[in-house]
Coordinates of C-alpha atoms in Angstrom, one line a residue:
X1 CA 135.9 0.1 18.5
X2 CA 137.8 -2.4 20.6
X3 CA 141.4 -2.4 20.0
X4 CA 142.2 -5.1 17.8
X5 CA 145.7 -6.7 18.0
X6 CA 148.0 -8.1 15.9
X7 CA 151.1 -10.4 17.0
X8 CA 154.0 -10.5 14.7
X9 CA 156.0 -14.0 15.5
X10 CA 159.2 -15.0 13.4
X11 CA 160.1 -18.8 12.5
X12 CA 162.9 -20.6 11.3
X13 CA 166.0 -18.0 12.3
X14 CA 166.3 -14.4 13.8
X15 CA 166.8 -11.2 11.4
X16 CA 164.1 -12.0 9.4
X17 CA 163.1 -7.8 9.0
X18 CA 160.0 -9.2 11.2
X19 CA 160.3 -5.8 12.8
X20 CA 159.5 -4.1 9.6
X21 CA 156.8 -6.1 8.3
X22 CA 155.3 -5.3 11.5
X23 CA 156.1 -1.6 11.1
X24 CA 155.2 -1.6 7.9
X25 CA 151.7 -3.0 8.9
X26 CA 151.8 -0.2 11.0
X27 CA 152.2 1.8 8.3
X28 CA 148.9 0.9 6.4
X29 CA 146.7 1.2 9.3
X30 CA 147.8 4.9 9.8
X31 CA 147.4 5.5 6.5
X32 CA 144.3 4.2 6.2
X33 CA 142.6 6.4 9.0
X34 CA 143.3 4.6 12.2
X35 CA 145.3 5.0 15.6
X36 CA 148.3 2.4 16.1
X37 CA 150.0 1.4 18.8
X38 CA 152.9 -1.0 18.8
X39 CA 155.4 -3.3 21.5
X40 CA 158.4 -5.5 21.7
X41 CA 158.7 -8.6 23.4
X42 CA 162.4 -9.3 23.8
X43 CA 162.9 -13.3 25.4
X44 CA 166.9 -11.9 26.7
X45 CA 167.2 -11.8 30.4
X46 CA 168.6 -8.6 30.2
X47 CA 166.5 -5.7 31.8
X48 CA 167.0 -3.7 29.1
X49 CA 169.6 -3.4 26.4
X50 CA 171.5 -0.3 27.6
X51 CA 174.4 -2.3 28.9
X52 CA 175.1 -4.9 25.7
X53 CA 177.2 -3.8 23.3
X54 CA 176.2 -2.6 19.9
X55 CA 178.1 -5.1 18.6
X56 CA 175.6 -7.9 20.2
X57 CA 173.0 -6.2 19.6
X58 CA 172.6 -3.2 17.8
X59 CA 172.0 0.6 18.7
X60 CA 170.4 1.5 21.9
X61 CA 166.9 3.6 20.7
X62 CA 165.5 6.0 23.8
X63 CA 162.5 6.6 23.9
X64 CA 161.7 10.5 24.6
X65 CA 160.5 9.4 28.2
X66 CA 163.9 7.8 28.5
X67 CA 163.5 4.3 27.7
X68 CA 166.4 2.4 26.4
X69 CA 165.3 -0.1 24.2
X70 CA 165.5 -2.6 21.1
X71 CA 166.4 -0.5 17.9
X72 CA 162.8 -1.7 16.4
X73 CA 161.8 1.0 18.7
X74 CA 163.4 3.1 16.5
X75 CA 161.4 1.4 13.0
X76 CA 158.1 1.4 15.1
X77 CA 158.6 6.0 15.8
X78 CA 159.7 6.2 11.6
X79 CA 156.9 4.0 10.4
X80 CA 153.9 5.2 12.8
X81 CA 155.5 8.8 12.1
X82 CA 155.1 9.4 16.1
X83 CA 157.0 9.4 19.6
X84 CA 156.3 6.1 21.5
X85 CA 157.6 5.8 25.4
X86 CA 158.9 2.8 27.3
X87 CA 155.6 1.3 27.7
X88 CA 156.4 -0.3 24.1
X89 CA 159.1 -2.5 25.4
X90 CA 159.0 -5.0 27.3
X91 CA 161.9 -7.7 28.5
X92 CA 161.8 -10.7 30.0
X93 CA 164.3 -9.2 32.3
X94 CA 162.0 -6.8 33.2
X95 CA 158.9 -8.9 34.0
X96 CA 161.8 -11.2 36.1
X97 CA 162.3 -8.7 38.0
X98 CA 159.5 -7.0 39.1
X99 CA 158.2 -10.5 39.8
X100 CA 161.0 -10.7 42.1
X101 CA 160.6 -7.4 43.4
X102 CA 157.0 -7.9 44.8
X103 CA 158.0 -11.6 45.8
X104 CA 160.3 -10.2 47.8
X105 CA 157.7 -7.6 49.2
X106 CA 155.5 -10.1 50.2
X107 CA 153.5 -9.2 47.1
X108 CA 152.0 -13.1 46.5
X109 CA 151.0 -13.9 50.2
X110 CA 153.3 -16.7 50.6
X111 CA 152.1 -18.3 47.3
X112 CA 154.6 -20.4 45.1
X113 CA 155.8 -17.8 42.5
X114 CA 155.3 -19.6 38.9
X115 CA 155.7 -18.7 35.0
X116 CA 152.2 -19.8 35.0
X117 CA 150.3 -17.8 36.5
X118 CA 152.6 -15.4 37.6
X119 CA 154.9 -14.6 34.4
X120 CA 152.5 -15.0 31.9
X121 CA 150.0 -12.5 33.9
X122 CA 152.6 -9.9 34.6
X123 CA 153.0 -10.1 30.5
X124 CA 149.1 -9.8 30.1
X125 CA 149.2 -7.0 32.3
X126 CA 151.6 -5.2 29.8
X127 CA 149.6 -5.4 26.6
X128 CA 146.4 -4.3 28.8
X129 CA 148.3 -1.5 29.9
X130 CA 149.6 0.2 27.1
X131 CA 145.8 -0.1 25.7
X132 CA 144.0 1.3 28.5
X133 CA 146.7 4.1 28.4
X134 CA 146.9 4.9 24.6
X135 CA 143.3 3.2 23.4
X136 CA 144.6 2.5 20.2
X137 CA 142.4 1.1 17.4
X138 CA 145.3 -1.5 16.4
X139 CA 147.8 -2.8 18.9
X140 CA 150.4 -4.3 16.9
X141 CA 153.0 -6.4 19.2
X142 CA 156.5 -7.9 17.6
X143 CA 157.7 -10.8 19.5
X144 CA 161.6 -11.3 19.3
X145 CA 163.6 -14.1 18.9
X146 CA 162.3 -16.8 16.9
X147 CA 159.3 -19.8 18.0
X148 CA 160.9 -22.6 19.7
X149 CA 163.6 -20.5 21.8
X150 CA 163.8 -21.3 25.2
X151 CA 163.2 -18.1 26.4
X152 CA 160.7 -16.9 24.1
X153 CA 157.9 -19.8 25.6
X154 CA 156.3 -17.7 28.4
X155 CA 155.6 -15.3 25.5
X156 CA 154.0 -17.5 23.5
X157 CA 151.9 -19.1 26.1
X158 CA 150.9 -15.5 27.8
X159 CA 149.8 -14.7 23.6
X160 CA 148.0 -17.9 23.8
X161 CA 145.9 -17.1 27.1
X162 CA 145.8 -13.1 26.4
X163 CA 143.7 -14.3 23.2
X164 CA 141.5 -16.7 25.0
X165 CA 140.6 -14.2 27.6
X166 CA 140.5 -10.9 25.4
X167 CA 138.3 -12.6 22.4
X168 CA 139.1 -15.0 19.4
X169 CA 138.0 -12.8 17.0
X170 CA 139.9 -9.7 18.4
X171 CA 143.7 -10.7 18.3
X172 CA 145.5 -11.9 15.5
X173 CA 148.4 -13.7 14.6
X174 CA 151.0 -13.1 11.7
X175 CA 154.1 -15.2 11.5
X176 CA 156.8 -14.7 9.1
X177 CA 159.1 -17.4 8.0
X178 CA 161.9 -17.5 5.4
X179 CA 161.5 -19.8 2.1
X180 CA 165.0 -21.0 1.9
X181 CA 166.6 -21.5 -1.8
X182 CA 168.7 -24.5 -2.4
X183 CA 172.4 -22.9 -4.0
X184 CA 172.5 -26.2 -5.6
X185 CA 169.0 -27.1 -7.4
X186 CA 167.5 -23.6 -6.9
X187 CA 164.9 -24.8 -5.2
X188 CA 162.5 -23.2 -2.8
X189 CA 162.2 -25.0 0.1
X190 CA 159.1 -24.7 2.5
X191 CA 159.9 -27.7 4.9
X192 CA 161.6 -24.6 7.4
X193 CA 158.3 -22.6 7.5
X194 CA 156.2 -25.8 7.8
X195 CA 158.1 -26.8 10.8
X196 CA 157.7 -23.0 12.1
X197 CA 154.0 -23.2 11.8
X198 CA 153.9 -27.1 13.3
X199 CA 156.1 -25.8 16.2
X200 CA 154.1 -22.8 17.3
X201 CA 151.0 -24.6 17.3
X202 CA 152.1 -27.2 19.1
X203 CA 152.2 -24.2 21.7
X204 CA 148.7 -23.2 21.3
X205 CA 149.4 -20.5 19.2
X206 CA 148.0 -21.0 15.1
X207 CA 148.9 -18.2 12.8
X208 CA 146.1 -17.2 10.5
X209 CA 148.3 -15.3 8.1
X210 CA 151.6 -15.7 6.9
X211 CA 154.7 -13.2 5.6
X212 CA 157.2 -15.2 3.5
X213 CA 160.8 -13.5 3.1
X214 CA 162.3 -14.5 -0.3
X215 CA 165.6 -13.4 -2.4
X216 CA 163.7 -14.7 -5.1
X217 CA 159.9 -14.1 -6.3
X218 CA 157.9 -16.5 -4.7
X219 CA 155.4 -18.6 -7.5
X220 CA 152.1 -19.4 -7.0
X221 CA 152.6 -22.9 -6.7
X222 CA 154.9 -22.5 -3.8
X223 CA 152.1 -20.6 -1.8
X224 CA 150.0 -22.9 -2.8
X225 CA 151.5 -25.8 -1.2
X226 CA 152.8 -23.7 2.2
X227 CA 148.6 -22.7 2.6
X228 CA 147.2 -26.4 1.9
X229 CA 150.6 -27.8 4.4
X230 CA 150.2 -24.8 6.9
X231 CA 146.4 -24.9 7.0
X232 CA 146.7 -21.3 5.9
X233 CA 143.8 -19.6 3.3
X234 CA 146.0 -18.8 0.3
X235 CA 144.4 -15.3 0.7
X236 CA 146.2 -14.7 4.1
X237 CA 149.7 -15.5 2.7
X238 CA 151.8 -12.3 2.0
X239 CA 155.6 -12.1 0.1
X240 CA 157.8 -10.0 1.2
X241 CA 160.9 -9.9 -0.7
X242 CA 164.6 -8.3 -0.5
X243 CA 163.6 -4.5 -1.8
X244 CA 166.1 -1.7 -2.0
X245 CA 164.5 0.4 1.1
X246 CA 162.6 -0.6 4.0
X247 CA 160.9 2.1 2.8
X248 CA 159.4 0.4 0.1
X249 CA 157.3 -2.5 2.0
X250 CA 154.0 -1.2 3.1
X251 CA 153.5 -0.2 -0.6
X252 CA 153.9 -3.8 -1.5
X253 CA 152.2 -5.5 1.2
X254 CA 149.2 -3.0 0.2
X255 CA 149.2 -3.7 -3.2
X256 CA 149.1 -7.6 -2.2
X257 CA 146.1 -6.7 -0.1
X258 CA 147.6 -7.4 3.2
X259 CA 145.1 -4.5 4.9
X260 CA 141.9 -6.2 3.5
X261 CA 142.7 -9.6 5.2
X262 CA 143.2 -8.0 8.3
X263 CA 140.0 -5.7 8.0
X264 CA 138.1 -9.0 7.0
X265 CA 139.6 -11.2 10.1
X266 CA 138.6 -8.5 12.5
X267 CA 134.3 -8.2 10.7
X268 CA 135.6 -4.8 9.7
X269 CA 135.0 -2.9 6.3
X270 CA 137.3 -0.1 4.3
X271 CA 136.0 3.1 3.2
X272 CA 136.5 3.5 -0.3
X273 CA 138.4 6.9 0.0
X274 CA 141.0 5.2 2.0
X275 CA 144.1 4.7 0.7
X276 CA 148.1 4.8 1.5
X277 CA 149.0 6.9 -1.5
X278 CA 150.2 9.6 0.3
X279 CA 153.1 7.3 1.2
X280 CA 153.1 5.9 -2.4
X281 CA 154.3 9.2 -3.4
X282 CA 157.1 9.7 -1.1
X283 CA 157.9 5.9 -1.9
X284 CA 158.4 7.2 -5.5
X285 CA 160.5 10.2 -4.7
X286 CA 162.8 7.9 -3.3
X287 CA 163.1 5.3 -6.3
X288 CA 163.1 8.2 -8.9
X289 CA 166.8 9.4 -7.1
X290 CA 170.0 8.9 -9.0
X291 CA 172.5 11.5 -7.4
X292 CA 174.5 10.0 -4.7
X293 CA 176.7 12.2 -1.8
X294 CA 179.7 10.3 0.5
X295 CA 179.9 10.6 3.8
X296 CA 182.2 9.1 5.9
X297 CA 181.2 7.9 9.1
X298 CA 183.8 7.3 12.0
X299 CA 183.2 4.8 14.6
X300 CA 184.2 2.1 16.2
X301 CA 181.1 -0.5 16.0
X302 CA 181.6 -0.2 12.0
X303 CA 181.5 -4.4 11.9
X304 CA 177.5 -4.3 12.9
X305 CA 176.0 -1.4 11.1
X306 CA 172.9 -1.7 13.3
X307 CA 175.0 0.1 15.9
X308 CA 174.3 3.2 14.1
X309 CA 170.9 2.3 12.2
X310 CA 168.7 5.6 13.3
X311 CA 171.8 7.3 12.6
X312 CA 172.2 5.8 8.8
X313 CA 168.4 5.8 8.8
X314 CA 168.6 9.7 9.5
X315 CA 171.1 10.5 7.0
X316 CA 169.3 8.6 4.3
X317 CA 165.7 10.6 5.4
X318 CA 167.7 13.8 5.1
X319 CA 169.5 13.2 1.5
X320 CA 166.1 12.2 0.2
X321 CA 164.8 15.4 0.9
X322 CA 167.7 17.3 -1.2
X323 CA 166.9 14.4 -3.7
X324 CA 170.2 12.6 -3.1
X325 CA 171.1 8.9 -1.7
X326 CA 173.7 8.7 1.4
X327 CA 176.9 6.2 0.2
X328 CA 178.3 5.8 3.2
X329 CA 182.1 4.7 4.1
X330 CA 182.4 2.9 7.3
X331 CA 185.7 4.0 8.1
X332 CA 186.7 2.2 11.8
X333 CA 188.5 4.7 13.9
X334 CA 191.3 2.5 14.9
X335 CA 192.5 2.0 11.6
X336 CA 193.2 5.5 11.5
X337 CA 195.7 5.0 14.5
X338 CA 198.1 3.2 12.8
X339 CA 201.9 4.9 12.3
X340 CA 201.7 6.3 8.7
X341 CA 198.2 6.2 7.7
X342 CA 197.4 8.8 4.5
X343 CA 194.4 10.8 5.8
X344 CA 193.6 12.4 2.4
X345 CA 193.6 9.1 0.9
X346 CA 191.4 7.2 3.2
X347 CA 188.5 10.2 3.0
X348 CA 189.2 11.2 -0.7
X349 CA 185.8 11.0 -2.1
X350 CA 184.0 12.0 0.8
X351 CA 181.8 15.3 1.0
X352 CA 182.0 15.4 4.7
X353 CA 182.7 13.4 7.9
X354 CA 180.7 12.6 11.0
X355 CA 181.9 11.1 13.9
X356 CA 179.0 9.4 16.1
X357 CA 178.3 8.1 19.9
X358 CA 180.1 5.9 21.5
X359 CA 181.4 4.9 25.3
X360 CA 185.2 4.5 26.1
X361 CA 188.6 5.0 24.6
X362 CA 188.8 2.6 22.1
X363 CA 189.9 4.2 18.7
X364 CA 189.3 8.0 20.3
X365 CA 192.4 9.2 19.1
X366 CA 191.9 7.6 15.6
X367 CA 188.8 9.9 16.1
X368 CA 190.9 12.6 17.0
X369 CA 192.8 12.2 13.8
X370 CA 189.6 12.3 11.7
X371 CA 188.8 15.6 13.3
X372 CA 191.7 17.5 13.2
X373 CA 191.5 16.8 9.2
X374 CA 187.9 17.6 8.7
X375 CA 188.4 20.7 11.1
X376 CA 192.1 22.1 9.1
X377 CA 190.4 21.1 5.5
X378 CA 187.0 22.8 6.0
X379 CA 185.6 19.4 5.8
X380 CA 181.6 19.5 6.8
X381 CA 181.8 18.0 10.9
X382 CA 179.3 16.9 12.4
X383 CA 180.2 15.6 16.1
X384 CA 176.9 13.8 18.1
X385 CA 177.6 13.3 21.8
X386 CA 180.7 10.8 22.1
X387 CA 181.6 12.7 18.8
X388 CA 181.0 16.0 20.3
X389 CA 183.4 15.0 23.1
X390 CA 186.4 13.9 21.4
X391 CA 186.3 17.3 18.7
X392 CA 186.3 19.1 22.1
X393 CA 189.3 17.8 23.7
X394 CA 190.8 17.7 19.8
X395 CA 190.4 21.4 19.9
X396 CA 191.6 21.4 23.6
X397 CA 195.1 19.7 22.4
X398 CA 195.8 21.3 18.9
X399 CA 194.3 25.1 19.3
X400 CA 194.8 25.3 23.3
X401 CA 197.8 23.9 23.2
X402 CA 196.8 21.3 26.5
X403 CA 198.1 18.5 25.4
X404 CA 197.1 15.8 28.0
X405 CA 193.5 17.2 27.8
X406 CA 190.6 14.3 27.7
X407 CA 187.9 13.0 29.2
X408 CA 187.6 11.3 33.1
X409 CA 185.6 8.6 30.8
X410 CA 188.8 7.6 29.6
X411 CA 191.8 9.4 31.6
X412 CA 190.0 10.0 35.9
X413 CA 194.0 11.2 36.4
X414 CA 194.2 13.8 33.2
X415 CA 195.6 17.0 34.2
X416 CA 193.0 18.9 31.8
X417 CA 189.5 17.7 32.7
X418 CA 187.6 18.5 29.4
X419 CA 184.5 15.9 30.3
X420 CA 183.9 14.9 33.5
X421 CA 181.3 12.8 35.4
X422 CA 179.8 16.0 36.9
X423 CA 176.2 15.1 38.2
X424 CA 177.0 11.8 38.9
X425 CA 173.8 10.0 36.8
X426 CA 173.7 9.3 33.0
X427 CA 171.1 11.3 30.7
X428 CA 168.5 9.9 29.2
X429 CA 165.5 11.2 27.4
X430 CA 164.1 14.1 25.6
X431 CA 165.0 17.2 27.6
X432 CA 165.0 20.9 26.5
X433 CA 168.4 23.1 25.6
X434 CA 168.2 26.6 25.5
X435 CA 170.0 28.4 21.9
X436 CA 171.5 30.9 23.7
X437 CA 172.8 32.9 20.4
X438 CA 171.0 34.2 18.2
X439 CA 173.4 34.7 15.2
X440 CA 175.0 30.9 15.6
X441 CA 174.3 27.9 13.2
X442 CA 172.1 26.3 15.9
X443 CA 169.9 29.5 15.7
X444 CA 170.0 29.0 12.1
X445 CA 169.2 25.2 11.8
X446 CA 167.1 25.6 14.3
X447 CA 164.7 28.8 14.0
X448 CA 163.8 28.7 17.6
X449 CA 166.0 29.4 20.9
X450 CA 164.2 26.6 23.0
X451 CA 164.6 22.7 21.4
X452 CA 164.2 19.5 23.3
X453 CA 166.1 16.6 21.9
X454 CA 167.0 13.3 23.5
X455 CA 170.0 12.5 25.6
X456 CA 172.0 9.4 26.1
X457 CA 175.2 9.9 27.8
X458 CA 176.9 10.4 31.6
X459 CA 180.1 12.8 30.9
X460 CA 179.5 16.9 30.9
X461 CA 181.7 19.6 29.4
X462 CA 183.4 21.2 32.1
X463 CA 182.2 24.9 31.9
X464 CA 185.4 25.9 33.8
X465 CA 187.0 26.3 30.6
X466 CA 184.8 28.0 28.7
X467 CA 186.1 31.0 28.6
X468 CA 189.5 30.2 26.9
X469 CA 187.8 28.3 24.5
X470 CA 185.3 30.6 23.2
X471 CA 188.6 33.6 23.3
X472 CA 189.9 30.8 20.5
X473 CA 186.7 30.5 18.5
X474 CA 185.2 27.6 19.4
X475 CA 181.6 28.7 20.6
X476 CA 179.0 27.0 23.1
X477 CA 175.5 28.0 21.4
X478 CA 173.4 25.9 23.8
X479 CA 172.9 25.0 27.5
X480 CA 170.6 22.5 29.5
X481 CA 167.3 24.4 30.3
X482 CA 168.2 23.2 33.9
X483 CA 170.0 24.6 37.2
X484 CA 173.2 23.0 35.9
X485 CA 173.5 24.6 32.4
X486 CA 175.5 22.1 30.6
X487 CA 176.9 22.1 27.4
X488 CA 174.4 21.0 24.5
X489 CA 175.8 22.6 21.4
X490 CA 179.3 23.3 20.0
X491 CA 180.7 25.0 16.9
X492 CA 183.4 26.6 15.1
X493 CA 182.2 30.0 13.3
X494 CA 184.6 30.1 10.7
X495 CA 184.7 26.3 9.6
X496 CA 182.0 26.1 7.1
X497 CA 180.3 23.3 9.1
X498 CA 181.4 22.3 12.2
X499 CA 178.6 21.5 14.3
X500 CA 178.6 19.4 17.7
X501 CA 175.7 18.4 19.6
X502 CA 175.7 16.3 23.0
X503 CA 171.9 14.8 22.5
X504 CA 171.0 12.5 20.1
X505 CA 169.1 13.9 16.8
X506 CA 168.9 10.6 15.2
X507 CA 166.0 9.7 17.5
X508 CA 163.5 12.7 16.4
X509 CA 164.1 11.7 12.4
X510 CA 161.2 10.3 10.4
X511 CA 160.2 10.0 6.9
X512 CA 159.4 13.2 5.5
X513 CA 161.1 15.0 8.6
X514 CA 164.1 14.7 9.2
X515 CA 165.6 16.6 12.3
X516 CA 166.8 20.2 11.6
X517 CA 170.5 18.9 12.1
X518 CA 170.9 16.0 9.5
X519 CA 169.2 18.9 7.0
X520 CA 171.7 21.1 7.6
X521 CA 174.6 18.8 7.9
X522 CA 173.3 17.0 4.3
X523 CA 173.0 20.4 2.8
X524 CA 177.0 21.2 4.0
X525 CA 177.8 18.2 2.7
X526 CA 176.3 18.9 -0.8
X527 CA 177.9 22.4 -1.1
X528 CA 181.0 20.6 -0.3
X529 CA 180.2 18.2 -2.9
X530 CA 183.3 19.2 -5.6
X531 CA 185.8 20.1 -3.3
X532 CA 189.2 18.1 -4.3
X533 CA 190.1 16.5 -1.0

């Protein structure tokens, strides 16, 4: 079968969740039999997003070839249950510069460079690519931003001659647009997504089926109205409404018959043993949990919790699986560096702490403080890279007794270099560590003395001073299966769970299999569960 594709637009305003309707498509296709592929289009000039701040734009998500992408990424690998690489993101950045790059080459033969042809065919070239690479049966593309931006134009238009030249009938196009309620009347207002449709068009590009986001339940008059104003078959209009868990989409957009408008626009037909209720049932798991455990997560991008969404996203897909929901309190590490502040009474309540990723100094040593409590109180740790670091050089000051230890990340000058920029390059990717003792918790959470996780970070432990810290009980139980043998995993044998890691186990976590570490960390966590903090 050709590969059929489906491009996911938003209208109106940005964080519409168009990302998981469009994994939540996703969802139902692979359910239903088939092999899906999806992208990103991000409009921002930026190459990639590894340099903006999680505050502007959530977490980073790497890919296991070493991508660093949109945290959609992240949604797409949960939803199609399956690593995706770099080829799934594309920037306008990125096409800018590789335009450039060849311009500058000579690459166009003296030709006037131009978004049209030039851009729009160097974004053509991407969705051809990743389907004569991966020959998916569905190619589902997310488009970011929202119709009308600036940036997002050359998109559109590239969408707009990618379906004239790859077939009508083969390429799709969903957009989803907010019905916006009036505080004062209650009213539903469709004017927004009217103008969303009208705009769009006027760029060449109709929709054929809609997704309306809705606080409210969505009557049948209102879709009535949007489909005979939108030019829209009533059939080809989908709700999908605020639900407790992303989770819990594709088992609503299936049960509104989202996958037989799509089959039908393509000329293709379902087999009748087809169905998604595999995923209906761990849907239900999830809504049929009542037990909740805290855990207290220590960072310092705790104002945007999309900094750390795989990370949340992890912890709930673990807690699930011991049939408990995460609560989790956002505790921002520089509130703990204030004179005076009662430890026990800002993590009373919580059945263990985790301190996450993160670049810099800002609020390390309220981090510090967090550690040093979870590590005297027998508090469950779990430290993941940045968070690794700083329990490192907490051990360093309080147990070693080197007080000005730290990090060349945030002291070059400190007379104890704990971290240090040793192979001068930053890590990114899925690479292999090597367990290297048998009778350690990795070995334990693990099974196996050969993993491969993915990285994201620059600074290395400086195996200089291993030695005196494994003389004081804190144990390095995994290496880099490289020449350079750097620190992956750190514990503490006779905490009850205190468990580092330098990679970044969020990444590998999907519904229905977690990664080994959030298992073990949730299961700490829930023997810890009555301990009187």
């Amino acid at each position: 079968m050709k590969t059929k594709v489906i491009v996911v637009f938003g209208g109106v305003y940005s964080s519409l969740g168009k990302g998981i309707v469009a994994s939540s498509i996703a969802r139902i296709l692979t359910e239903l039999g088939n092999k899906v592929s999806m992208m990103k289009f991000d409009p921002y000039l930026n190459v990639d997003p590894g340099t903006l701040s999680p505050l502007q734009h959530g977490e980073v998500f790497v890919t296991q070839d070493g991508g660093e992408t949109d945290l959609d990424l992240g949604s797409y690998e949960r939803f199609l249950g399956r690593k995706i690489t770099r080829l799934s993101t594309v920037t306008s950045g990125r096409i800018y510069k590789e335009i450039i790059e060849k311009e500058r080459a000579g690459g166009y033969n003296g030709k006037t460079v131009q978004t049209i042809p030039h851009v729009t065919d160097q974004i053509k070239s991407k969705i051809y690519n990743i389907i004569e690479i991966e020959t998916p049966d569905f190619l589902i593309i997310e488009v970011g931003g929202t119709v009308g931006d600036i940036e997002s134009i050359p998109f559109v238009e590239a969408l707009g001659q990618f379906r004239g030249e790859y077939g009508r009938d083969d390429v799709l196009f969903i957009l989803c647009s907010p019905l916006i309620k009036v505080i004062t009347s209650g009213e539903l207002k469709t004017k927004p997504t009217q103008h969303a449709v009208k705009t769009i068009g006027n760029m060449g590009v109709v929709p054929a089926m809609l997704v309306l986001r809705s606080d409210v339940v969505v009557d049948k008059s209102t879709v009535e109205k949007i489909a005979m104003l939108c030019h829209v078959s009533i059939q080809n209009i989908f709700k999908s409404l605020n639900l407790p868990s992303v989770y819990f989409l594709p088992t609503e957009l299936y049960k509104q018959g989202i996958h037989k408008s799509i089959y039908s626009y393509f000329g293709l037909s379902t087999k009748s043993n087809q169905n998604i209720n595999k995923w209906n049932r761990y849907v239900n798991k999830i809504k049929n949990i009542k037990t909740k455990i805290k855990i207290a997560m220590v960072g310092k991008y705790n104002d945007l919790h999309d900094s750390y969404y795989s990370l949340v996203e992890s912890l709930k897909l673990a807690s699930w699986e011991y049939n408990r929901n995460i609560k989790i309190e956002w505790i921002n590490s520089e509130i703990l560096e204030k004179p005076g502040i009662n430890l026990k009474s800002i993590f009373r309540g919580c059945h263990a702490i985790l301190v996450p990723g993160g670049f810099g100094g800002r609020g390390m040593e309220g981090k510090l403080k967090a550690i040093k409590y979870a590590r005297e109180n027998n508090i469950p740790y779990l430290g993941i890279c940045y968070g690794m670091q700083v329990a490192t050089i907490e051990f360093a000051r309080n147990v070693l007794d080197l007080k000005n230890a730290n990090t060349t990340e945030v002291d070059p000058n400190t007379e104890f270099k704990i971290f240090d920029y040793i192979n001068g390059r930053m890590r990114l990717g899925e690479q292999q560590c090597v367990i290297t003792d048998k009778n350690s918790l990795a070995y334990k959470i693990y099974k196996t003395d050969m993993i491969a996780e993915r990285h994201r970070h620059r600074w290395e432990f400086n195996n200089q001073y291993i030695p005196i810290f494994e003389k004081a009980g804190y144990k390095f139980t995994a290496f880099s299966n490289d020449k350079e043998k750097t620190v992956e995993i750190a514990e503490i044998p006779s905490h009850p769970f205190f468990f580092c890691v330098q990679f970044h186990p969020e990444f590998n976590s999907w519904p229905g299999k977690p990664d080994s570490v959030f298992m073990a960390f949730i299961n700490a966590a829930i023997k810890h569960e009555h301990h009187k903090l």
